[in-house]
CSV table of C-alpha atoms and ligand atoms in Angstrom, one decimal:
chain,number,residue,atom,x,y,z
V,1,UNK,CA,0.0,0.0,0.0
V,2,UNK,CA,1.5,3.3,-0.8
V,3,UNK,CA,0.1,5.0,2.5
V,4,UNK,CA,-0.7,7.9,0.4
V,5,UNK,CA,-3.4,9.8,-0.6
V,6,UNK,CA,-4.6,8.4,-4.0
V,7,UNK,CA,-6.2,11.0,-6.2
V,8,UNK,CA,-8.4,10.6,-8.8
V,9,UNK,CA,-8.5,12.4,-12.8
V,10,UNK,CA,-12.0,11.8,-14.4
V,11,UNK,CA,-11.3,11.6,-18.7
V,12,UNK,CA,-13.3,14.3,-20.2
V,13,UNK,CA,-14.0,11.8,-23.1
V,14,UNK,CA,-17.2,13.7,-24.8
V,15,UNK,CA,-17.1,15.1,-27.8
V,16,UNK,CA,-18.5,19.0,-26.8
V,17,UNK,CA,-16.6,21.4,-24.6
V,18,UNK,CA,-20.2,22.4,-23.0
V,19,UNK,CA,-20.9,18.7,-21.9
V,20,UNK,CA,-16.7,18.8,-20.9
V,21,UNK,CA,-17.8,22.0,-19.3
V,22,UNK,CA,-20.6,20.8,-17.4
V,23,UNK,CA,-18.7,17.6,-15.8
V,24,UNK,CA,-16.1,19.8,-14.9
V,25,UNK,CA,-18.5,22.1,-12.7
V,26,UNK,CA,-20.5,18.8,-11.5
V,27,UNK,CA,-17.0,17.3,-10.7
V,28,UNK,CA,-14.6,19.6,-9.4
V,29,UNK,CA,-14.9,18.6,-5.9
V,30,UNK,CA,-15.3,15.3,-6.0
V,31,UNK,CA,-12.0,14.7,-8.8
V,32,UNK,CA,-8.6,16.1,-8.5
V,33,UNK,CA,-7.5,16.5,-12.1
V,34,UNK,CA,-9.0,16.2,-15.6
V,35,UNK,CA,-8.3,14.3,-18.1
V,36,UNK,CA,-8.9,15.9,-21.9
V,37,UNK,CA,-8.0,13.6,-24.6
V,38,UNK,CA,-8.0,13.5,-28.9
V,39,UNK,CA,-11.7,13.3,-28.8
V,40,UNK,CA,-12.2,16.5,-27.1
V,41,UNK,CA,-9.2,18.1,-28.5
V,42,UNK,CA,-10.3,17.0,-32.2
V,43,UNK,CA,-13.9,18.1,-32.2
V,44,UNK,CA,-13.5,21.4,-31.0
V,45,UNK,CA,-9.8,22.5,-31.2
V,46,UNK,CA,-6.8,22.2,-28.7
V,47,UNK,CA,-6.2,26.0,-27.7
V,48,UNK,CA,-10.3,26.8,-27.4
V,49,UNK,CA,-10.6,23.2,-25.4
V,50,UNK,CA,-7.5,24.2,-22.8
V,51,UNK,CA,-8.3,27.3,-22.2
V,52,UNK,CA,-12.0,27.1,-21.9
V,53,UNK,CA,-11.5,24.2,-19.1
V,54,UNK,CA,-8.4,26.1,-17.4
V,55,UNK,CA,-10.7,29.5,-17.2
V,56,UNK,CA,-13.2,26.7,-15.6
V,57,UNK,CA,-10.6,25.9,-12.9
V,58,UNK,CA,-10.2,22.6,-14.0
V,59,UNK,CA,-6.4,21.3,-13.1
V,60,UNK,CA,-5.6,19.6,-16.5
V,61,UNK,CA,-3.7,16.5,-17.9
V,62,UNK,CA,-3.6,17.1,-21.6
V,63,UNK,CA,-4.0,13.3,-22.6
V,64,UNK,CA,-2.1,13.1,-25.8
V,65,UNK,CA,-0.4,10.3,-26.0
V,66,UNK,CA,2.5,11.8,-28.6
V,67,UNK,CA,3.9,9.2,-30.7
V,68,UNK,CA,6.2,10.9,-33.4
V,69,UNK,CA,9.9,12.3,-34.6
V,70,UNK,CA,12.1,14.4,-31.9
V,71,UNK,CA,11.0,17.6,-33.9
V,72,UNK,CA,7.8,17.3,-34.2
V,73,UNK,CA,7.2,16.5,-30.7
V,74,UNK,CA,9.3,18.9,-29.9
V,75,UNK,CA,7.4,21.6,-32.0
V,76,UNK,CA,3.8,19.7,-30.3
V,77,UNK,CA,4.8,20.5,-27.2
V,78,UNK,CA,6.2,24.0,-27.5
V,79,UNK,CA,2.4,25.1,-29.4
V,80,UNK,CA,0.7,24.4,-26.1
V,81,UNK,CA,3.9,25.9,-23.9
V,82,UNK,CA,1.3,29.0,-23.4
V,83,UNK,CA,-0.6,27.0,-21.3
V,84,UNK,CA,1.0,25.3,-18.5
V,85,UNK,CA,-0.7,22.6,-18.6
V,86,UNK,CA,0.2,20.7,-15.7
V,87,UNK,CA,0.6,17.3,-16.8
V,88,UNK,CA,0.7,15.9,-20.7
V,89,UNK,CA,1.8,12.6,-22.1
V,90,UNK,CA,3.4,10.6,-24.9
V,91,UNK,CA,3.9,7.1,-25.8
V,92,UNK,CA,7.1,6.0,-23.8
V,93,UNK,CA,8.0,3.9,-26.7
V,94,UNK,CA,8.1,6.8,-29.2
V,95,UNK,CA,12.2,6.8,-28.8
V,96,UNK,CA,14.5,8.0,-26.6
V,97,UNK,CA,15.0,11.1,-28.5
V,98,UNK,CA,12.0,12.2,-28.6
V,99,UNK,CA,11.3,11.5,-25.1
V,100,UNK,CA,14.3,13.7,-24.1
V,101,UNK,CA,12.9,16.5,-27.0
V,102,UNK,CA,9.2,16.4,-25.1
V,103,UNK,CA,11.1,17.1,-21.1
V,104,UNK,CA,13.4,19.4,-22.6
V,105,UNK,CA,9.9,21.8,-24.0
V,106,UNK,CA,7.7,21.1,-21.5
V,107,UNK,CA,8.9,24.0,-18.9
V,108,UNK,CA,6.5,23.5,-16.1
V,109,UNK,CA,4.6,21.2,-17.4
V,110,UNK,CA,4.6,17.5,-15.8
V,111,UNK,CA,5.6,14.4,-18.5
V,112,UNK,CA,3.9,11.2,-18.4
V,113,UNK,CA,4.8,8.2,-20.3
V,114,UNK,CA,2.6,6.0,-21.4
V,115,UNK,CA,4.1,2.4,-21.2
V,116,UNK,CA,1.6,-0.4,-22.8
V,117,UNK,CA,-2.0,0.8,-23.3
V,118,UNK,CA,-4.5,-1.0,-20.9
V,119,UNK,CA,-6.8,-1.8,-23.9
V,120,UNK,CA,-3.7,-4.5,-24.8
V,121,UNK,CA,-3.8,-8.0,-23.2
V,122,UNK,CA,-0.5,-10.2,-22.6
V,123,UNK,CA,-0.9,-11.8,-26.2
V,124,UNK,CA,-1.6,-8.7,-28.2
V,125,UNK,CA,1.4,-6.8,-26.0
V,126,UNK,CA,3.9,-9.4,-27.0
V,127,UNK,CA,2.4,-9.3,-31.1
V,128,UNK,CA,2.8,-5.5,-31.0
V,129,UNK,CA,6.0,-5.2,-28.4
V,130,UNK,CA,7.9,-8.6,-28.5
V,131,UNK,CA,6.8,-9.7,-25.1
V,132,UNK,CA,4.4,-9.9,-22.3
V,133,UNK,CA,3.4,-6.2,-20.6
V,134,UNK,CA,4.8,-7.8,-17.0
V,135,UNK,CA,8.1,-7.4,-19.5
V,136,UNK,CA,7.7,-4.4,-21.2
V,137,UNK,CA,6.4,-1.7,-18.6
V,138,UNK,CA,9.2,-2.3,-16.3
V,139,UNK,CA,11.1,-1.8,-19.5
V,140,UNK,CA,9.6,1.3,-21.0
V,141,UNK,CA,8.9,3.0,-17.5
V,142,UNK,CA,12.7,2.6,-16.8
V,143,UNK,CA,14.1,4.5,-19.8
V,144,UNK,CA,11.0,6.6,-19.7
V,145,UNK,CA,11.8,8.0,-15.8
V,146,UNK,CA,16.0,7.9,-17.0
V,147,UNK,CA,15.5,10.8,-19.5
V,148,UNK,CA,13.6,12.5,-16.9
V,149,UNK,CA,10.2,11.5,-17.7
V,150,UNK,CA,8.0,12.5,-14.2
V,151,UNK,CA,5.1,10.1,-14.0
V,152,UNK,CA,4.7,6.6,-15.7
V,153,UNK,CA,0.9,5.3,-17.3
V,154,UNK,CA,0.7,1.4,-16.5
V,155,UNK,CA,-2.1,-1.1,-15.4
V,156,UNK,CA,-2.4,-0.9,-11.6
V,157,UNK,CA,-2.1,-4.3,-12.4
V,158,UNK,CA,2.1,-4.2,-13.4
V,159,UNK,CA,2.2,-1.1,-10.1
V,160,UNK,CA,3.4,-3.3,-7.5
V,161,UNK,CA,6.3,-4.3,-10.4
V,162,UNK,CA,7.2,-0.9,-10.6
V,163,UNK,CA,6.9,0.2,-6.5
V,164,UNK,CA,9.8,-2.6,-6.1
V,165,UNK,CA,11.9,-1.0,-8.6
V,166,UNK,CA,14.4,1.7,-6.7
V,167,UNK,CA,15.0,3.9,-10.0
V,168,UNK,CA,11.6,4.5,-10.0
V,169,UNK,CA,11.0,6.1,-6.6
V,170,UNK,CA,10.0,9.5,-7.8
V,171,UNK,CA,7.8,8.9,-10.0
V,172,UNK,CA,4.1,8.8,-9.7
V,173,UNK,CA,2.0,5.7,-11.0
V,174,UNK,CA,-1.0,7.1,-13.0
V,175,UNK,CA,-3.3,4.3,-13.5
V,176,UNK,CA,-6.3,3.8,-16.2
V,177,UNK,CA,-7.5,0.6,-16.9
V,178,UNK,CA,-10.2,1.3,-13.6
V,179,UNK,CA,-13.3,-0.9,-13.1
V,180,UNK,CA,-15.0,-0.8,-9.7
V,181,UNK,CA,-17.2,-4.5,-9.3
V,182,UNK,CA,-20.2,-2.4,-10.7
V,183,UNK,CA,-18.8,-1.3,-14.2
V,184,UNK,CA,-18.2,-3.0,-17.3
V,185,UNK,CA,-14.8,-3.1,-18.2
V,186,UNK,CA,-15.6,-2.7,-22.2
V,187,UNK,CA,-12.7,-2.3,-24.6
V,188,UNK,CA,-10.3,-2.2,-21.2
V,189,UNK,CA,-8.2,-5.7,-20.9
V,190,UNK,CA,-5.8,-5.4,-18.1
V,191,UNK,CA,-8.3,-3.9,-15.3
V,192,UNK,CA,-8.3,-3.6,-11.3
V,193,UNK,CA,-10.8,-1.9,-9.0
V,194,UNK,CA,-10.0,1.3,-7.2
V,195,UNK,CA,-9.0,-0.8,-4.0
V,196,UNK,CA,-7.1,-2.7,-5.8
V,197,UNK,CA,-5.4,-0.4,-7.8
V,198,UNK,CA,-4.7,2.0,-4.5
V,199,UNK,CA,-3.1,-0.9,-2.7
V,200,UNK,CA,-1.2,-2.0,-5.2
V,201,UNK,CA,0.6,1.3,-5.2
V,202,UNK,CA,-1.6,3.4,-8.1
V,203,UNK,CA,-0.9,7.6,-7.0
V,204,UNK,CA,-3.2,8.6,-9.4
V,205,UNK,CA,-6.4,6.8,-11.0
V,206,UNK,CA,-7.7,7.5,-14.4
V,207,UNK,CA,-11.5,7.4,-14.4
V,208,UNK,CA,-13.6,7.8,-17.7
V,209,UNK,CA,-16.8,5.8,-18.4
V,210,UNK,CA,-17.3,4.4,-14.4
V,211,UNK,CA,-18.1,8.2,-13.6
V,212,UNK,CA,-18.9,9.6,-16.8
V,213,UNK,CA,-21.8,6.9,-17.6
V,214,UNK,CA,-22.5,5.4,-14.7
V,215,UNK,CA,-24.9,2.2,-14.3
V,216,UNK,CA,-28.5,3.6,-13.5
V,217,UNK,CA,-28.3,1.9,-10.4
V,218,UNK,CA,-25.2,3.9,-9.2
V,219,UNK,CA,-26.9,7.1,-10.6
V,220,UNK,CA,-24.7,10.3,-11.4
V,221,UNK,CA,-21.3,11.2,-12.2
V,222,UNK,CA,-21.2,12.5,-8.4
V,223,UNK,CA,-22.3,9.8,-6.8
V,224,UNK,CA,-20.2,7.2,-9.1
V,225,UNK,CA,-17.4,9.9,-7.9
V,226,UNK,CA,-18.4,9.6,-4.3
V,227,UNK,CA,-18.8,6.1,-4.5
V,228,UNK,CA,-15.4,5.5,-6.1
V,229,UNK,CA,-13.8,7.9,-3.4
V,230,UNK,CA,-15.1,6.0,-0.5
V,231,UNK,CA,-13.9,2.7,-1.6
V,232,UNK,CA,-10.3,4.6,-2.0
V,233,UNK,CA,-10.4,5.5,1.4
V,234,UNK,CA,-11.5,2.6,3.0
V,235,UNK,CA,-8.7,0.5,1.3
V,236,UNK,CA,-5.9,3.1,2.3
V,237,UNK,CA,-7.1,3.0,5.7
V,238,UNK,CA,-7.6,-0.6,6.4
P,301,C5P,O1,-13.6,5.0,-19.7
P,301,C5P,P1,-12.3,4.5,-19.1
P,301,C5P,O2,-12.2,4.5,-17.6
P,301,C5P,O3,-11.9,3.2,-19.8
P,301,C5P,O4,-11.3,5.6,-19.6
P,301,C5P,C1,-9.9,5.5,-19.5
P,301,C5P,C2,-9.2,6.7,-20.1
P,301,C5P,O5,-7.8,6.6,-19.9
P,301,C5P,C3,-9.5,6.8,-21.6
P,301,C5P,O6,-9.7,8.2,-21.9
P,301,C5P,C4,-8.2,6.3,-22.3
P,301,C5P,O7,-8.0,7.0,-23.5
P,301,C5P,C5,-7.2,6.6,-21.2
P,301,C5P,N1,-6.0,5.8,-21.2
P,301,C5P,C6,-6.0,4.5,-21.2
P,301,C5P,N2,-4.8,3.7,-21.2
P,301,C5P,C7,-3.7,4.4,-21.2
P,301,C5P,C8,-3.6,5.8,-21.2
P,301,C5P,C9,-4.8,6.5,-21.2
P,301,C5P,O8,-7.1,3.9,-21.1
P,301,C5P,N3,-2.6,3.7,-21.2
């Protein structure tokens, strides 16, 4: 158990900034950051979508998941300098170069490096990266973290790997890949429940369709957020 508080960032995955807008406003006390990704960011525009939610006091992680030549993430990462976002990622198998180009522009910015999606089981993991993800995240987290990557994207199910690895000390584990017992886990493969995932050593939990679309029974995103909260705390203090 990390003995920490875990915090939790909701993914903003709707296709309208006013529906965006309005979780925000519904969630902002029950969520710590928020999570804008390409769907958001491609429907109605990066620079209109950042600044809209940061005027909205939303604390953002700019879910990008970069995955291209040193230059042009370079160049990616310098157009939304303006901003200050406070977290952003990119795939931490893009390269080492452009890994070091995306620390080197982000300023104050926070980087985050996506290891192996949690959409990918073992057998698809090893087809697309060679071997299973109990392999490669250990792998990709440790370069990503030695060219000063902050944070590191994993399963919570490969976090307890990661906690026993000393190089990795500072860095937070944000954690998708979230299914309490009531939610479906969908197109999600490699999937742990908030207790779970907080005593396995997650920092940070990334939240979409459990909050966003709740089962009726739960009923809204706040009390899905409440729900999930609850079930944090009581694992962290038991
Ligand atoms: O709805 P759900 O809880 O599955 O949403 C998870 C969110 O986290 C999605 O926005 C997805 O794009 C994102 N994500 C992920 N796996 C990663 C990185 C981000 O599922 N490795």
């Amino acid at each position: 158990m990390s003995g920490k508080k875990a915090r939790i960032a909701v993914a903003l995955d709707v296709n309208q900034l006013s529906q965006a807008l309005r979780l925000v406003e519904a969630l902002h006390k029950e969520v710590d950051y928020f999570k804008v990704g390409l769907e958001l960011l491609h429907a109605e525009g990066t620079p209109r979508v950042l600044a809209a939610l940061q005027s909205a006091g939303a604390m953002l992680f700019v879910d990008w998941k970069l995955h291209d030549i040193p230059e042009t993430v370079k160049k990616a990462v310098q157009a939304i300098a303006p901003f200050e976002v406070p977290y952003f990622n990119l795939h931490a198998s893009t390269g080492r170069t452009s890994i070091h180009a995306a620390v080197e522009a982000a300023g104050k910015s926070r980087v985050l490096g996506v290891t192996v999606l949690t959409s990918l089981d073992d057998a698809e993991c090893t087809e697309i990266f060679g071997a299973a993800a109990d392999i490669k995240v250990p792998q990709f987290a440790r370069t990503f973290v030695s060219l000063g990557g902050h944070a590191i994207i994993c399963s919570a199910k490969e976090a307890q790997l990661l906690r026993n690895m000393p190089e990795l000390d500072s860095a937070e584990l944000w954690t998708p890949g979230i299914r309490p017992l009531w939610a479906a886990a969908r197109d999600q493969k490699r999937v742990l429940s908030p207790a779970d995932a907080v005593r396995a050593g997650a920092d940070v939990l990334i939240i979409g369709r459990p909050i966003t679309q709740p089962p009726g029974e739960i009923g809204s995103p706040v009390e899905a957020a409440k729900r999930i909260r609850a079930e944090i705390e009581e694992a962290l203090a038991a």
